[in-house]
Short mmCIF file of C-alpha atoms and ligand atoms in Angstrom, two decimals:
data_model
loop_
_atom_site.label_atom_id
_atom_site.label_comp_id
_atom_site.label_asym_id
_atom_site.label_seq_id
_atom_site.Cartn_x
_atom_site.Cartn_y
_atom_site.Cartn_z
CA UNK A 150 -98.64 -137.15 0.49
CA UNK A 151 -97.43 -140.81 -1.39
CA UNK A 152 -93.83 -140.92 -2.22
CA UNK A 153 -95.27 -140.41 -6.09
CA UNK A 154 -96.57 -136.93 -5.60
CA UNK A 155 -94.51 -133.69 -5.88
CA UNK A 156 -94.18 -131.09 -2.93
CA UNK A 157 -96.22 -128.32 -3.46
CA UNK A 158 -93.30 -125.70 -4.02
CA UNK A 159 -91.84 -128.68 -6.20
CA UNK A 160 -95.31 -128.43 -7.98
CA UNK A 161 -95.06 -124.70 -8.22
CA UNK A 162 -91.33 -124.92 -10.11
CA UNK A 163 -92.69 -127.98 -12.39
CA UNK A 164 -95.67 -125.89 -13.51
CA UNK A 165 -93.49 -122.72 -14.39
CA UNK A 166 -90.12 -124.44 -15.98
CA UNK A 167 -92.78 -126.21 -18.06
CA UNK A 168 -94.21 -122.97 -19.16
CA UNK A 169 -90.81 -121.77 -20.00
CA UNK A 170 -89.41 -124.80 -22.04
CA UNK A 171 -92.44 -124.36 -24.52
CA UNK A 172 -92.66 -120.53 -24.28
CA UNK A 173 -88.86 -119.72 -24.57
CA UNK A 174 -86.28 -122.69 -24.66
CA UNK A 175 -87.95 -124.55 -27.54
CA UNK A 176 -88.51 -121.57 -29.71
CA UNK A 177 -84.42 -120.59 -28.12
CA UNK A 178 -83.29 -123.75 -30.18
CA UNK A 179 -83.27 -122.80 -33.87
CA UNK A 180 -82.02 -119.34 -33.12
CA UNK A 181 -79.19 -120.70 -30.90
CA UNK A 182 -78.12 -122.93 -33.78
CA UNK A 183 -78.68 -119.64 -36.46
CA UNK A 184 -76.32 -117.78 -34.15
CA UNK A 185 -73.99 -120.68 -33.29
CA UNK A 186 -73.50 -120.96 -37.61
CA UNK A 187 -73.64 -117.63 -38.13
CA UNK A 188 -70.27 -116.85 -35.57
CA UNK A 189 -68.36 -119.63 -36.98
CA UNK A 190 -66.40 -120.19 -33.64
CA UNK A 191 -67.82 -123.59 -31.79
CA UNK A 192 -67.18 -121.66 -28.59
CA UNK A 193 -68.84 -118.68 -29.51
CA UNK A 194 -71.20 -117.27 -26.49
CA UNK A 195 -74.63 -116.55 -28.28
CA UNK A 196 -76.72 -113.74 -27.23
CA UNK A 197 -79.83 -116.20 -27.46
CA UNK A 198 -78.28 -117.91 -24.43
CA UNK A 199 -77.69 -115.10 -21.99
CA UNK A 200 -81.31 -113.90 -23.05
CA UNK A 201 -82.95 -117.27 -21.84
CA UNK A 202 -80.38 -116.52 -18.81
CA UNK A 203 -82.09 -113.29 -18.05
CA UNK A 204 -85.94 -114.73 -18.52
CA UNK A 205 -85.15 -117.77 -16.47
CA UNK A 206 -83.98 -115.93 -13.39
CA UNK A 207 -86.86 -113.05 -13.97
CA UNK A 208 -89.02 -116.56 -13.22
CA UNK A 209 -86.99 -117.80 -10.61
CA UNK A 210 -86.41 -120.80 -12.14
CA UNK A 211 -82.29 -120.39 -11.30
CA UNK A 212 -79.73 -122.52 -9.17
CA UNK A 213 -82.65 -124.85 -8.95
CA UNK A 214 -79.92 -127.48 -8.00
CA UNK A 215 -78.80 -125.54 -5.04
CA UNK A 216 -79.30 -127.70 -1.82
CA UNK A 217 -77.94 -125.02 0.46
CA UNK A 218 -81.30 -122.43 1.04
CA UNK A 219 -78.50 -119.62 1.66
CA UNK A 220 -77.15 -119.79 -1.94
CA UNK A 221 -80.68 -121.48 -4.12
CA UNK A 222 -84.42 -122.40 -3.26
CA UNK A 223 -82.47 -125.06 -1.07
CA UNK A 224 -85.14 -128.29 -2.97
CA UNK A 225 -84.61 -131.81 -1.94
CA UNK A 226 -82.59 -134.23 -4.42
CA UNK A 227 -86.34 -135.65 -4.66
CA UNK A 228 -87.73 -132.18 -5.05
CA UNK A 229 -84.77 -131.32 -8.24
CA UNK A 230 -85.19 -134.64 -10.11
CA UNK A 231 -88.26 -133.67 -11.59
CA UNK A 232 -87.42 -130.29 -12.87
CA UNK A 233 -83.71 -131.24 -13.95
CA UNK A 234 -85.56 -133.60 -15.93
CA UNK A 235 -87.56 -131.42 -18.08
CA UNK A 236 -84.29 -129.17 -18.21
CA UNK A 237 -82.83 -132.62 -19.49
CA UNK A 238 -85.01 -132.23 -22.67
CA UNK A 239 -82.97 -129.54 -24.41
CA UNK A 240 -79.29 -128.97 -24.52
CA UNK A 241 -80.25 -125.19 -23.90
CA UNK A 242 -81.94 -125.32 -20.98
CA UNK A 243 -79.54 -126.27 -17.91
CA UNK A 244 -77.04 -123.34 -19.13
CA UNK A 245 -80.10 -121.24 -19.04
CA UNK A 246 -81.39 -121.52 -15.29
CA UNK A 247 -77.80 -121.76 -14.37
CA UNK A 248 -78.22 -125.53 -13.50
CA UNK A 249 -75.56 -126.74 -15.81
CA UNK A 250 -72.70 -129.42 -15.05
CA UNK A 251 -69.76 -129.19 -13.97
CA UNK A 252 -70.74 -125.86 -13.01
CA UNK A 253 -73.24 -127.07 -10.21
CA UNK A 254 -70.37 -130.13 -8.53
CA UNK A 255 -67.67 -127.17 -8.54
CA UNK A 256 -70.60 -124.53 -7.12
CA UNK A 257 -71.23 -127.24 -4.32
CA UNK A 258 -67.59 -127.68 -3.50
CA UNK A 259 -67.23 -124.02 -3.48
CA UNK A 260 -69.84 -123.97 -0.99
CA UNK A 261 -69.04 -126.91 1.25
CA UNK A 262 -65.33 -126.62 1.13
CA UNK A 263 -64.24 -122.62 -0.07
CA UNK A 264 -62.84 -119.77 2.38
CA UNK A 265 -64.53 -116.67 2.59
CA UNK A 266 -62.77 -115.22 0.16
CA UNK A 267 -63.56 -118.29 -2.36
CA UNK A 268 -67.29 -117.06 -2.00
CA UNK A 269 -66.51 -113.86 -3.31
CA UNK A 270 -64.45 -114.77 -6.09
CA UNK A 271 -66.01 -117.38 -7.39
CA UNK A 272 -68.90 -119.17 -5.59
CA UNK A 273 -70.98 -115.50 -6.28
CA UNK A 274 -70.45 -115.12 -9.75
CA UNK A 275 -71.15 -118.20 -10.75
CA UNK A 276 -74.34 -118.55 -8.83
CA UNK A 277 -75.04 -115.16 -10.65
CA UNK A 278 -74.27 -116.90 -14.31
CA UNK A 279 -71.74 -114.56 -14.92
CA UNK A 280 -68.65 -116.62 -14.78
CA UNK A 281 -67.87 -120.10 -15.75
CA UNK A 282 -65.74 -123.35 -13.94
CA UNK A 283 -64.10 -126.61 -14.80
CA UNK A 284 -62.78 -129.30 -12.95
CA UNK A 285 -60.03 -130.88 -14.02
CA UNK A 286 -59.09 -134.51 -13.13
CA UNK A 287 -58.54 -136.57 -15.77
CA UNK A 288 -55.10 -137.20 -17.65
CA UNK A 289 -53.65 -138.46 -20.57
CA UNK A 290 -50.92 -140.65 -19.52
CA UNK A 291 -52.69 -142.75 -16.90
CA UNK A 292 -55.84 -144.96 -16.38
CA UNK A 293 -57.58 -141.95 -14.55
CA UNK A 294 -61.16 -144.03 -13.68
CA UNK A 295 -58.87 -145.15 -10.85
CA UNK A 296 -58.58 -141.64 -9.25
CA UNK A 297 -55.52 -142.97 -7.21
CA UNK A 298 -53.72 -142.82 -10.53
CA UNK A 299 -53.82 -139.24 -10.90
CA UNK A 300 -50.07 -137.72 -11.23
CA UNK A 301 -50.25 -134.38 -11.26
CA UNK A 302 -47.17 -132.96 -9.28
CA UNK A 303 -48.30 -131.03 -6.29
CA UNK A 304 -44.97 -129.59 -4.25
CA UNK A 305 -44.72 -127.60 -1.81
CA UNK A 306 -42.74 -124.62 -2.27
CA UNK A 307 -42.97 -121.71 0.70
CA UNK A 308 -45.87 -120.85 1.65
CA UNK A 309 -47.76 -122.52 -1.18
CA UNK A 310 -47.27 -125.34 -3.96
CA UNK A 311 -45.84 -125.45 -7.68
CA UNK A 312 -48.13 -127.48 -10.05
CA UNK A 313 -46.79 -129.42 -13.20
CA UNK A 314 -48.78 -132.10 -15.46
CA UNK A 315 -51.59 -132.22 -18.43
CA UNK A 316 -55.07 -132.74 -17.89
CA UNK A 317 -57.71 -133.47 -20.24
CA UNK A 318 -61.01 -133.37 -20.47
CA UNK A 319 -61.92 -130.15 -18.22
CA UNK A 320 -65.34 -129.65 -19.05
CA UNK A 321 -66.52 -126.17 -19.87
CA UNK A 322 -62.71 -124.63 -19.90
CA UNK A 323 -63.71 -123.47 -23.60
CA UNK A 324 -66.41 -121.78 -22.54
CA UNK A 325 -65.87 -118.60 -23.35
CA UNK A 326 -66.64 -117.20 -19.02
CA UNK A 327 -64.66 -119.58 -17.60
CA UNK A 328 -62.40 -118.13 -15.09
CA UNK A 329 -61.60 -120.75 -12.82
CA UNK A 330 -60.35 -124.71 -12.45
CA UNK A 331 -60.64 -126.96 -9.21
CA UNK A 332 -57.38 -128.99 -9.90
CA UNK A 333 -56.93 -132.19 -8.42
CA UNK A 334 -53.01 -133.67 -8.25
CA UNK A 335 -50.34 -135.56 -5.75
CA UNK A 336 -49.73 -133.53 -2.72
CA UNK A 337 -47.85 -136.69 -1.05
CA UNK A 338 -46.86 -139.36 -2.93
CA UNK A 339 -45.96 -141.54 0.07
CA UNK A 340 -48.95 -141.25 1.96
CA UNK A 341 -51.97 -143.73 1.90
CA UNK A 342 -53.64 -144.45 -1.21
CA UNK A 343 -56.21 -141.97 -0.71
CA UNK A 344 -54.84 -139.06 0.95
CA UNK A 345 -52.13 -138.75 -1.46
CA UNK A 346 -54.19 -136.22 -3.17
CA UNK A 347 -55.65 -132.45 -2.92
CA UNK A 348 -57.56 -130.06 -5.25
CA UNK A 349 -56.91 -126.81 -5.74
CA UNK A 350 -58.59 -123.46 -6.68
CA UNK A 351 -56.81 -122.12 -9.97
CA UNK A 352 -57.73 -118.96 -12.18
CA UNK A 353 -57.45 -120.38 -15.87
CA UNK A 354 -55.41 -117.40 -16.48
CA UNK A 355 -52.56 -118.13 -13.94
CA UNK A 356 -48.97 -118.19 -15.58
CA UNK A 357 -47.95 -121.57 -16.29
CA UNK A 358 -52.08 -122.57 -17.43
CA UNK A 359 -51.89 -122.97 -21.08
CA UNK A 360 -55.18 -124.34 -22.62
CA UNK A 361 -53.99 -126.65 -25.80
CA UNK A 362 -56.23 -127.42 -27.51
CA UNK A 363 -60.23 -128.64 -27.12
CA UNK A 364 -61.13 -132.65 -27.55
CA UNK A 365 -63.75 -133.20 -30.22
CA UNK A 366 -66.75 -135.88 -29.47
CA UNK A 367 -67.93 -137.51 -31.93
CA UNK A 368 -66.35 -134.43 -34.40
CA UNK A 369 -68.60 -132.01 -32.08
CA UNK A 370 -66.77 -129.09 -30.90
CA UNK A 371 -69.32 -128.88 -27.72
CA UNK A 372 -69.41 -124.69 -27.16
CA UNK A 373 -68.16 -125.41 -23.63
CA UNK A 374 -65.74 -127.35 -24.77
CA UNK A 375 -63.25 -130.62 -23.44
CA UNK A 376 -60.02 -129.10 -22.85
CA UNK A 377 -56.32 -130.61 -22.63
CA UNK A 378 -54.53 -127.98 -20.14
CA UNK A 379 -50.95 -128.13 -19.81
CA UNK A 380 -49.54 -126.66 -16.22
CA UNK A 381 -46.09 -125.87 -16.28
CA UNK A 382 -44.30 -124.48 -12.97
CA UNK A 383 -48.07 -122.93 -11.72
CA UNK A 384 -47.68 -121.32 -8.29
CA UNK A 385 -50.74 -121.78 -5.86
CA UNK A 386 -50.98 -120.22 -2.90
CA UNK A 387 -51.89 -122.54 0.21
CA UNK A 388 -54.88 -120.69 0.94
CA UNK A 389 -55.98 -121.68 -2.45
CA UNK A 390 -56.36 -125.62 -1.40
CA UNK A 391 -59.72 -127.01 -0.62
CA UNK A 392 -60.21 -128.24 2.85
CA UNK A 393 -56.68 -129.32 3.46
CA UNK A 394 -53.78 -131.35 1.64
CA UNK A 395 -54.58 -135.19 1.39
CA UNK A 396 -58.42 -134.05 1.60
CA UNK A 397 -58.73 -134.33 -2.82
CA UNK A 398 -60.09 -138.01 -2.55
CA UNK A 399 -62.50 -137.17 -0.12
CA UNK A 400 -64.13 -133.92 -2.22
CA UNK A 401 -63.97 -135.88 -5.41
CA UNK A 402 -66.09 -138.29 -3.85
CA UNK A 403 -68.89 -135.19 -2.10
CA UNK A 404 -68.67 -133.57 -5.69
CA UNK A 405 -69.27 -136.89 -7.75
CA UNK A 406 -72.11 -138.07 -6.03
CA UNK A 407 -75.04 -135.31 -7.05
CA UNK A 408 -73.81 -134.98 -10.31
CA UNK A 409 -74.08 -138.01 -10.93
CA UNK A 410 -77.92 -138.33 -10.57
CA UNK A 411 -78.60 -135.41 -11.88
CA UNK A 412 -76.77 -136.15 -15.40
CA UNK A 413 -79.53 -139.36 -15.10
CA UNK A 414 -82.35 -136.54 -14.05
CA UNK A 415 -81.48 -135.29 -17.40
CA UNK A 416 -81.05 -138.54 -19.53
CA UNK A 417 -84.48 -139.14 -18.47
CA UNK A 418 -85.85 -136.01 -20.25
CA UNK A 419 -83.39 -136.60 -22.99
CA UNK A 420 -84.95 -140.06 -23.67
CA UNK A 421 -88.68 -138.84 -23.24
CA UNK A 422 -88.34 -136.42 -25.96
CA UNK A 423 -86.71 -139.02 -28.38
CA UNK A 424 -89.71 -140.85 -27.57
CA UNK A 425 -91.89 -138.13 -28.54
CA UNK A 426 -90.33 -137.58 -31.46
CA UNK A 427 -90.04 -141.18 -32.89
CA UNK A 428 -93.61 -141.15 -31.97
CA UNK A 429 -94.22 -137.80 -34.24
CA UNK A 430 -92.42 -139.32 -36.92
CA UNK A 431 -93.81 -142.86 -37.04
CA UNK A 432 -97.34 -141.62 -37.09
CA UNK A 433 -96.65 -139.02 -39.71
CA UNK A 434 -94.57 -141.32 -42.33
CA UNK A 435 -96.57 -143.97 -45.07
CA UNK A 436 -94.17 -147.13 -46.36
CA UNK A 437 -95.76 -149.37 -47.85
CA UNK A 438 -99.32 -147.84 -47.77
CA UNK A 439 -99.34 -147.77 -43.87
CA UNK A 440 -97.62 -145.39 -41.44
CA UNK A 441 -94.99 -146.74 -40.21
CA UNK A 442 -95.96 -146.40 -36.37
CA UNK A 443 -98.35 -149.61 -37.74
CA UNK A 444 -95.37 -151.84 -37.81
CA UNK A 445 -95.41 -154.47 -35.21
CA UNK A 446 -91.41 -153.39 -34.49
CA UNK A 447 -92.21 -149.81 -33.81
CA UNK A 448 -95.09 -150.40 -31.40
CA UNK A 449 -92.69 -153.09 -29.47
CA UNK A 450 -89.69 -150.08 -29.78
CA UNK A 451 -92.05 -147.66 -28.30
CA UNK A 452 -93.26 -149.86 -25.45
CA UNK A 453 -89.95 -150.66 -24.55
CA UNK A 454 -89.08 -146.94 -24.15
CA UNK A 455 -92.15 -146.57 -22.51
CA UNK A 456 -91.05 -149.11 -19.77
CA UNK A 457 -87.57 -148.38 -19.34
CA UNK A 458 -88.24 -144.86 -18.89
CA UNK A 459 -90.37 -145.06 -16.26
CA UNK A 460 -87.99 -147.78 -14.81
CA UNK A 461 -84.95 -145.13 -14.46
CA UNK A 462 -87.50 -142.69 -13.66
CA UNK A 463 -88.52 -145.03 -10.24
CA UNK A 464 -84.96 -146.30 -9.96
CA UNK A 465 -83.32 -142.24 -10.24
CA UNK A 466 -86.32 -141.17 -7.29
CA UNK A 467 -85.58 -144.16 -4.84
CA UNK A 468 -81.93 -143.01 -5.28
CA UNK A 469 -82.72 -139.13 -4.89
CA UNK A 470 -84.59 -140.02 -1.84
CA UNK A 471 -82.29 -142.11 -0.20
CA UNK A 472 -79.56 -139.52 -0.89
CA UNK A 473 -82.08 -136.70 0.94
CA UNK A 474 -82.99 -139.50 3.96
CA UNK A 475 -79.91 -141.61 4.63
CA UNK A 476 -77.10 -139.85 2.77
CA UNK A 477 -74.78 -139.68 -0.43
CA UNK A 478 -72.71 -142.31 1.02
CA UNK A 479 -75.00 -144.65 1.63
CA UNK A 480 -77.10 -144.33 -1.16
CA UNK A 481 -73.85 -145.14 -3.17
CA UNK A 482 -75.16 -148.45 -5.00
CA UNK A 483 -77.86 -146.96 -6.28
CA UNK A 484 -76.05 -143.76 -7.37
CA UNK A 485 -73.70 -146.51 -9.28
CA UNK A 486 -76.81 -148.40 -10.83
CA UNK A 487 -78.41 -145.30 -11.83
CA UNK A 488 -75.61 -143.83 -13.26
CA UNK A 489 -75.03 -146.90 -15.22
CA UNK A 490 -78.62 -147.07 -16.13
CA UNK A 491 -80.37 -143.71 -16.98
CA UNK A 492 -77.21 -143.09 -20.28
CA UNK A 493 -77.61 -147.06 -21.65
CA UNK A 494 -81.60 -146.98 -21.35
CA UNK A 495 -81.36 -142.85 -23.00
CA UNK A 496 -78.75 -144.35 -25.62
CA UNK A 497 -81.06 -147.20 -26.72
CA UNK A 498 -84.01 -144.76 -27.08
CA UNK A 499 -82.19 -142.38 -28.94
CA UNK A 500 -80.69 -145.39 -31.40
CA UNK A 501 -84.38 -146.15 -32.41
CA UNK A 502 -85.51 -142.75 -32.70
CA UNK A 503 -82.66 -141.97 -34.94
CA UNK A 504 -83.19 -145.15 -37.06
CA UNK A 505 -87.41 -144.29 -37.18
CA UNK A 506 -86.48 -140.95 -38.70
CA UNK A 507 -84.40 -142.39 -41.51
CA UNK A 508 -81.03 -140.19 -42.91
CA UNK A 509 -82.80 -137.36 -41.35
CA UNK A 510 -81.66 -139.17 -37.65
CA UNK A 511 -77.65 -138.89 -38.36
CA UNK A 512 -77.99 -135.61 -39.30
CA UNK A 513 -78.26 -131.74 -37.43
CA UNK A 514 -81.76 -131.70 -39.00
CA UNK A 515 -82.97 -132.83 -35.67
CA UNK A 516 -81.49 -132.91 -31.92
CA UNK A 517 -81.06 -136.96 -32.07
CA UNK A 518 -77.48 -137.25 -33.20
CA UNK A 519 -75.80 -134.49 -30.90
CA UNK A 520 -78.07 -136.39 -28.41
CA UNK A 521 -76.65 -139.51 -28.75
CA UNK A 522 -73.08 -138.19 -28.88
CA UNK A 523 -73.71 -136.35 -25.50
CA UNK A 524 -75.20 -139.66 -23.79
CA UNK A 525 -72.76 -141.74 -25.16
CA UNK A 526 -70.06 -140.08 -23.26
CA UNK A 527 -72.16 -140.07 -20.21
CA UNK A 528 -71.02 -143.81 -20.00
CA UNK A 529 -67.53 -142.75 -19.09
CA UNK A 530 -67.65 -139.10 -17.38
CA UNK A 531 -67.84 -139.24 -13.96
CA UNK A 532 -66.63 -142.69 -13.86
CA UNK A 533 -66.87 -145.54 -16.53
CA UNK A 534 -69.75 -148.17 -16.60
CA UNK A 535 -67.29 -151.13 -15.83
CA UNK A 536 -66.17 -149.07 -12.50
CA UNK A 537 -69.77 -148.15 -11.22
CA UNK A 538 -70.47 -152.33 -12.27
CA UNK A 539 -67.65 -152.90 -9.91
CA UNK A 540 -68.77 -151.39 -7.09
CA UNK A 541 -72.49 -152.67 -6.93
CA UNK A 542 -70.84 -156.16 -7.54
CA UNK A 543 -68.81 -155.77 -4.35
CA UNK A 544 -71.66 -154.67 -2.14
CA UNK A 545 -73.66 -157.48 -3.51
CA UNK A 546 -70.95 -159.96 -2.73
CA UNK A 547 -70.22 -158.38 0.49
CA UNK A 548 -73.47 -160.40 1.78
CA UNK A 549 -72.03 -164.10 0.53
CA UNK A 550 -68.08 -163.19 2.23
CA UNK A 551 -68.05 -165.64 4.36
CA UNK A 552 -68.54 -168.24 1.83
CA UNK A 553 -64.98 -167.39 0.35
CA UNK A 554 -62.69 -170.35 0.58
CA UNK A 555 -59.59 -169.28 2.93
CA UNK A 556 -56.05 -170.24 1.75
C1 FAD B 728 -67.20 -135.71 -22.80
C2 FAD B 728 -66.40 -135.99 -21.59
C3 FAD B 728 -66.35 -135.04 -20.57
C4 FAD B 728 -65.55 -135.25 -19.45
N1 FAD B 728 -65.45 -134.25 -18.52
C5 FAD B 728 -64.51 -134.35 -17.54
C6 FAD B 728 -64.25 -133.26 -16.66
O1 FAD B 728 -64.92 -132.21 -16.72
N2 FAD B 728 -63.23 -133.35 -15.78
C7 FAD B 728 -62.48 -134.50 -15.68
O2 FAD B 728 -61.57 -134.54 -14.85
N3 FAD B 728 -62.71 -135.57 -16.49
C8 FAD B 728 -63.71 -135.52 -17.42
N4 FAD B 728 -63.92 -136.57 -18.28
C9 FAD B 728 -63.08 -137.75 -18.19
C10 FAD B 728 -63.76 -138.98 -17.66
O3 FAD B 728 -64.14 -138.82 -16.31
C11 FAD B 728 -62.76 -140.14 -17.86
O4 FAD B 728 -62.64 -140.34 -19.26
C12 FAD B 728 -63.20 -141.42 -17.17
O5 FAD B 728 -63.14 -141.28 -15.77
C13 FAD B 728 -62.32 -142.60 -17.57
O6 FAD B 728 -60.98 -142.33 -17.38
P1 FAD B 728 -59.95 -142.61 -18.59
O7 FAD B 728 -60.46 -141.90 -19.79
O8 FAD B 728 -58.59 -142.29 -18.13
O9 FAD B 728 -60.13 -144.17 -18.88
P2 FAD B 728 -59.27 -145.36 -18.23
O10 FAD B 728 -59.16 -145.18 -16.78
O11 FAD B 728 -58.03 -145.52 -19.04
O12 FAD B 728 -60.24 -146.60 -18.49
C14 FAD B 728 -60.48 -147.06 -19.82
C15 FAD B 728 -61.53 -148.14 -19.79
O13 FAD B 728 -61.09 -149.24 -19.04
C16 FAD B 728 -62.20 -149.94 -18.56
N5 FAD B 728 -62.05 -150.17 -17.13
C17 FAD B 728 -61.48 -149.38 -16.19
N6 FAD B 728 -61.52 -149.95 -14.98
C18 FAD B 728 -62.13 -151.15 -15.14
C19 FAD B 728 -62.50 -152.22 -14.27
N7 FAD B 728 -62.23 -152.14 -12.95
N8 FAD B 728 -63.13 -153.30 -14.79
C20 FAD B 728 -63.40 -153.37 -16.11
N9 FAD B 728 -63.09 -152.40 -16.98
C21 FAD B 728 -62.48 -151.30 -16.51
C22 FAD B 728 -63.44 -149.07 -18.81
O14 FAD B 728 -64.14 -149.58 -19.93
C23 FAD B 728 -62.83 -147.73 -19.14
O15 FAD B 728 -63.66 -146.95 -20.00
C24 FAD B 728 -64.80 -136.44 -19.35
C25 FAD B 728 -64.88 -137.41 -20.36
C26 FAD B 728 -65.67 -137.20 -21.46
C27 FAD B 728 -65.71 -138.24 -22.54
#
């Protein structure tokens, strides 16, 4: 078998969640969006969606993600970027086969890191698709790329802690089945850098929770949603902290690392079906007495796709690979580049599909504008460009140290 060629289980998955994108998720699309009108709540749970639940897992094609073979068909990071791929190509079909972020980081910190009784609350249900999870990081008041920023008051108080600050941000807390947060905040102030903080395990109905209000992008109230979430005097039980106080750094880093690739898994799909479509529409549309797929500009637009997809597409495998042979931590430059690559290379795809297909581009007619407002904040969850930039820099210069003058 060459590194190019799929495992035949792989195969087997690639084959099916094919057959499902065109015989259910495709046709899913315009009745999700009926439904999604029709409710007139952007956080409205349509039927449609726990319908294409119910298929998906009737075809196996669920937790695909899963690389524990206890809790999901246990497939390789090499093995997952295919299929997350073709999930990648519409905004229904992650949800559907219960492969969605941030869902699948907080699933695998659940699994790595949760007590017994973790498992039962929350790791099974949401491996079942009936309950929802966000994590919640991020804050208003400080520069939170730099995760040693984070203020969120941690204190210990008895047998347990007392939690006060305002996130934003927390993916998926709008979702209407979303029971639970993994909190990250200051446990220890004083100590190093990074074992200042912990993460906890909090129901999003604890007292002292209050969900403010959700963050539009782009004016798109995403159905999961981007929540601010004020916590004011929240009691947490000790049992309820992941791994150990000081340990939040440490998970933050396990969680980040797979979810990273597999949001470029998905940008990869994202930017193969813009090409499709610009394709479609350039062949189809006369100016000027020729279509307009005869324009010099158009053929150079499409060749470029053409090449930079299957650049990301090499550059995300080497980095899946690496992550199955040699580990997340070392494969960490190429986790940054790919991270920083797969949204700008989807982004620029989507720009000239949009502009091929005229007015129609900027507007709901077609998937390319929610598309483009997805990717584009792809370049700043889980870590800004400029910070993943700044890490491969310092590897690279790592090599040329010694050439440093010393003062
Ligand atoms: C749609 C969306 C969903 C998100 N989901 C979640 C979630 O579920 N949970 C969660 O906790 N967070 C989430 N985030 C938040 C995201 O992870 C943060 O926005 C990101 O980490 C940046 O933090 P910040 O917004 O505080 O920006 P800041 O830290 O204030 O940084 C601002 C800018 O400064 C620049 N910058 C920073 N450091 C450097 C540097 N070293 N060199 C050069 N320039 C630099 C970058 O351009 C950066 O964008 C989400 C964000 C978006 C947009």
């Amino acid at each position: 078998m060459s590194l190019f060629d799929l495992s035949p289980r792989a195969e087997k998955y690639r084959a099916d969640l094919l057959e499902f994108m065109d015989s259910h998720v495709y046709p899913a699309e315009a009745v999700y969006h009926r439904q999604m009108a029709e409710a007139g709540d952007p956080h409205f749970h349509p039927p449609i969606m726990e319908e294409l639940k119910a298929e998906a897992r009737s075809r196996g094609l669920w937790n695909l993600f899963h690389p524990h073979p206890e809790w999901g068909p246990g497939l390789t990071n090499l093995e997952y970027a295919p299929l997350a791929e073709i999930m990648g190509r519409s905004p229904l079909a992650s949800e559907a086969c219960n492969c969605a972020a941030p869902d699948t980081g907080n699933m695998e910190v659940f699994t790595l890191f949760g007590t017994e009784e973790h498992h039962e609350k929350y790791l099974k249900p949401l491996l079942d698709g009936t309950i929802r999870s966000a994590f919640a990081m991020t804050e208003p008041d400080v520069a939170s790329s730099d995760a040693t920023n984070i203020e969120m008051s941690m204190v210990r108080d008895g047998d347990g802690y007392v939690l006060n600050g305002r996130k934003w941000f927390a993916s998926n807390a709008m979702h209407k089945n979303c029971k639970v947060l993994i909190v990250m905040g200051k446990t220890d102030p004083t100590a190093a850098p990074h074992r200042q903080q912990s993460m906890m395990v909090v129901p999003i109905d604890a007292p002292g929770v209050t969900v403010v209000r959700n963050l539009p992008v782009f004016g798109y109230h995403d159905r999961e949603g981007h929540a601010e979430i004020l916590f004011e005097d929240v009691r947490v039980p000790s049992k309820d902290v992941l791994k150990g106080e000081g340990e939040g750094f440490a998970i933050s880093q396990a969680r980040l690392g797979p979810g990273r690739i597999h949001h470029c898994m998905r940008a990869i799909g994202v930017s193969e079906r813009a090409l499709e479509l610009l394709c479609r529409r350039a062949q189809s549309r006369v100016t000027f007495g020729k279509p307009v797929a005869d324009n010099a500009n158009i053929r150079d637009w499409i060749a470029e796709a053409r090449i930079e997809i299957e650049m990301i597409r090499l550059l995300t495998l080497k980095t899946a690979y690496l992550m199955d042979t040699v580990g997340n931590k070392e494969a960490r430059t190429e986790i940054a580049a790919i991270k920083v690559a797969g949204p700008n290379i989807a982004l620029k795809i989507v720009d000239r599909a949009i502009q091929v297909h005229g007015g129609g581009g900027v507007t709901d007619d077609f998937p390319l504008a929610m598309a483009y407002a997805h990717l584009r904040t792809l370049r700043l969850a889980d870590g800004p460009d400029e910070v993943h930039k700044r890490a491969i820099a310092k590897q690279e210069l790592r090599k040329y140290r010694d050439l440093r003058p010393t003062s």
